[in-house]
Amino acid sequence: MLNRWLPELARLPQRLLIGLVQAYRVLLSPWLGSSCRFEPTCSAYALQALQRHGAAAGSYLAARRILRCHPWCTGGHDPVPARAPRLFTGGAPSPHDPPTTS
């Protein structure tokens, strides 16, 4: 019986974080106005990162993006990477690995 609930319990942190980002987009973002310098916006980036890479790696990517979004950055197009950061995939980077940006 417990094995039936384990996959759902494992996805609980991811779902909670996605819910928080969605709540921000509905409740706070309209009041704060759009000031993101990136495309997609930081909240859309956070949703994509959480959905694609899970709670840990998605949170890391979202936090890193939010820290880069400030009035002095140039911004621009910055999609969610196809692969999770090395910190979350294990293994040392090889000098022959292609860049993770797409």
Short mmCIF file of N, CA, C and O in Angstrom, two decimals, residues 14-26 40-54 58-59 61-62 80:
data_model
loop_
_atom_site.label_atom_id
_atom_site.label_comp_id
_atom_site.label_asym_id
_atom_site.label_seq_id
_atom_site.Cartn_x
_atom_site.Cartn_y
_atom_site.Cartn_z
N GLN A 14 7.77 19.46 -5.30
CA GLN A 14 7.69 20.09 -6.62
C GLN A 14 6.32 20.74 -6.81
O GLN A 14 6.23 21.89 -7.24
N ARG A 15 5.27 20.04 -6.46
CA ARG A 15 3.91 20.59 -6.61
C ARG A 15 3.68 21.80 -5.72
O ARG A 15 3.03 22.76 -6.11
N LEU A 16 4.20 21.75 -4.49
CA LEU A 16 4.05 22.89 -3.58
C LEU A 16 4.77 24.12 -4.13
O LEU A 16 4.23 25.24 -4.09
N LEU A 17 5.98 23.94 -4.64
CA LEU A 17 6.73 25.07 -5.19
C LEU A 17 6.05 25.63 -6.43
O LEU A 17 5.98 26.86 -6.61
N ILE A 18 5.53 24.76 -7.29
CA ILE A 18 4.80 25.23 -8.47
C ILE A 18 3.57 26.01 -8.03
O ILE A 18 3.26 27.07 -8.60
N GLY A 19 2.88 25.54 -7.00
CA GLY A 19 1.72 26.26 -6.48
C GLY A 19 2.09 27.63 -5.94
O GLY A 19 1.35 28.60 -6.14
N LEU A 20 3.23 27.74 -5.27
CA LEU A 20 3.68 29.05 -4.77
C LEU A 20 3.97 30.02 -5.91
O LEU A 20 3.60 31.20 -5.83
N VAL A 21 4.62 29.54 -6.95
CA VAL A 21 4.93 30.41 -8.09
C VAL A 21 3.64 30.83 -8.78
O VAL A 21 3.47 32.01 -9.15
N GLN A 22 2.71 29.91 -8.95
CA GLN A 22 1.44 30.25 -9.57
C GLN A 22 0.65 31.25 -8.72
O GLN A 22 0.03 32.17 -9.26
N ALA A 23 0.69 31.09 -7.40
CA ALA A 23 0.03 32.05 -6.52
C ALA A 23 0.66 33.43 -6.64
O ALA A 23 -0.04 34.45 -6.69
N TYR A 24 1.98 33.48 -6.73
CA TYR A 24 2.66 34.77 -6.93
C TYR A 24 2.19 35.41 -8.23
O TYR A 24 1.90 36.61 -8.26
N ARG A 25 2.11 34.62 -9.29
CA ARG A 25 1.72 35.17 -10.59
C ARG A 25 0.29 35.72 -10.58
O ARG A 25 0.00 36.70 -11.25
N VAL A 26 -0.59 35.09 -9.80
CA VAL A 26 -1.99 35.52 -9.76
C VAL A 26 -2.21 36.65 -8.75
O VAL A 26 -2.92 37.62 -9.04
N PRO A 40 11.97 34.09 -21.12
CA PRO A 40 10.69 34.30 -20.44
C PRO A 40 10.88 35.02 -19.10
O PRO A 40 12.00 35.06 -18.59
N THR A 41 9.80 35.53 -18.57
CA THR A 41 9.88 36.25 -17.29
C THR A 41 10.39 35.30 -16.21
O THR A 41 10.37 34.08 -16.36
N CYS A 42 10.83 35.85 -15.10
CA CYS A 42 11.40 35.04 -14.03
C CYS A 42 10.40 34.03 -13.47
O CYS A 42 10.76 32.89 -13.18
N SER A 43 9.13 34.43 -13.36
CA SER A 43 8.14 33.48 -12.83
C SER A 43 7.84 32.38 -13.84
O SER A 43 7.68 31.21 -13.45
N ALA A 44 7.78 32.70 -15.11
CA ALA A 44 7.57 31.67 -16.14
C ALA A 44 8.79 30.75 -16.19
O ALA A 44 8.65 29.53 -16.33
N TYR A 45 9.98 31.31 -16.05
CA TYR A 45 11.21 30.52 -16.00
C TYR A 45 11.18 29.56 -14.81
O TYR A 45 11.52 28.39 -14.94
N ALA A 46 10.75 30.06 -13.65
CA ALA A 46 10.69 29.22 -12.45
C ALA A 46 9.72 28.07 -12.65
O ALA A 46 10.03 26.92 -12.28
N LEU A 47 8.56 28.32 -13.23
CA LEU A 47 7.60 27.25 -13.49
C LEU A 47 8.19 26.20 -14.43
O LEU A 47 8.08 25.00 -14.18
N GLN A 48 8.81 26.65 -15.51
CA GLN A 48 9.41 25.71 -16.46
C GLN A 48 10.53 24.91 -15.81
O GLN A 48 10.64 23.70 -16.03
N ALA A 49 11.37 25.56 -15.02
CA ALA A 49 12.48 24.88 -14.37
C ALA A 49 11.97 23.85 -13.37
O ALA A 49 12.50 22.72 -13.31
N LEU A 50 10.96 24.18 -12.59
CA LEU A 50 10.40 23.24 -11.63
C LEU A 50 9.74 22.06 -12.33
O LEU A 50 9.89 20.91 -11.91
N GLN A 51 9.01 22.32 -13.40
CA GLN A 51 8.34 21.24 -14.12
C GLN A 51 9.35 20.33 -14.83
O GLN A 51 9.18 19.12 -14.85
N ARG A 52 10.39 20.90 -15.38
CA ARG A 52 11.36 20.12 -16.15
C ARG A 52 12.38 19.40 -15.28
O ARG A 52 12.75 18.26 -15.56
N HIS A 53 12.85 20.04 -14.21
CA HIS A 53 13.97 19.51 -13.44
C HIS A 53 13.65 19.13 -12.00
O HIS A 53 14.54 18.69 -11.28
N GLY A 54 12.41 19.30 -11.56
CA GLY A 54 12.05 18.90 -10.21
C GLY A 54 12.28 20.01 -9.19
O GLY A 54 12.70 21.12 -9.53
N GLY A 58 15.18 22.69 -10.01
CA GLY A 58 14.33 23.78 -10.47
C GLY A 58 14.41 24.99 -9.55
O GLY A 58 14.45 26.13 -10.01
N SER A 59 14.44 24.75 -8.24
CA SER A 59 14.58 25.85 -7.28
C SER A 59 15.93 26.54 -7.42
O SER A 59 16.02 27.76 -7.35
N LEU A 61 17.82 26.70 -10.15
CA LEU A 61 17.81 27.49 -11.39
C LEU A 61 16.98 28.76 -11.24
O LEU A 61 17.39 29.83 -11.69
N ALA A 62 15.82 28.64 -10.59
CA ALA A 62 14.96 29.82 -10.40
C ALA A 62 15.62 30.86 -9.51
O ALA A 62 15.59 32.06 -9.81
N VAL A 80 15.24 27.99 -20.04
CA VAL A 80 15.63 26.97 -19.07
C VAL A 80 16.52 25.96 -19.79
O VAL A 80 16.19 25.51 -20.88
#
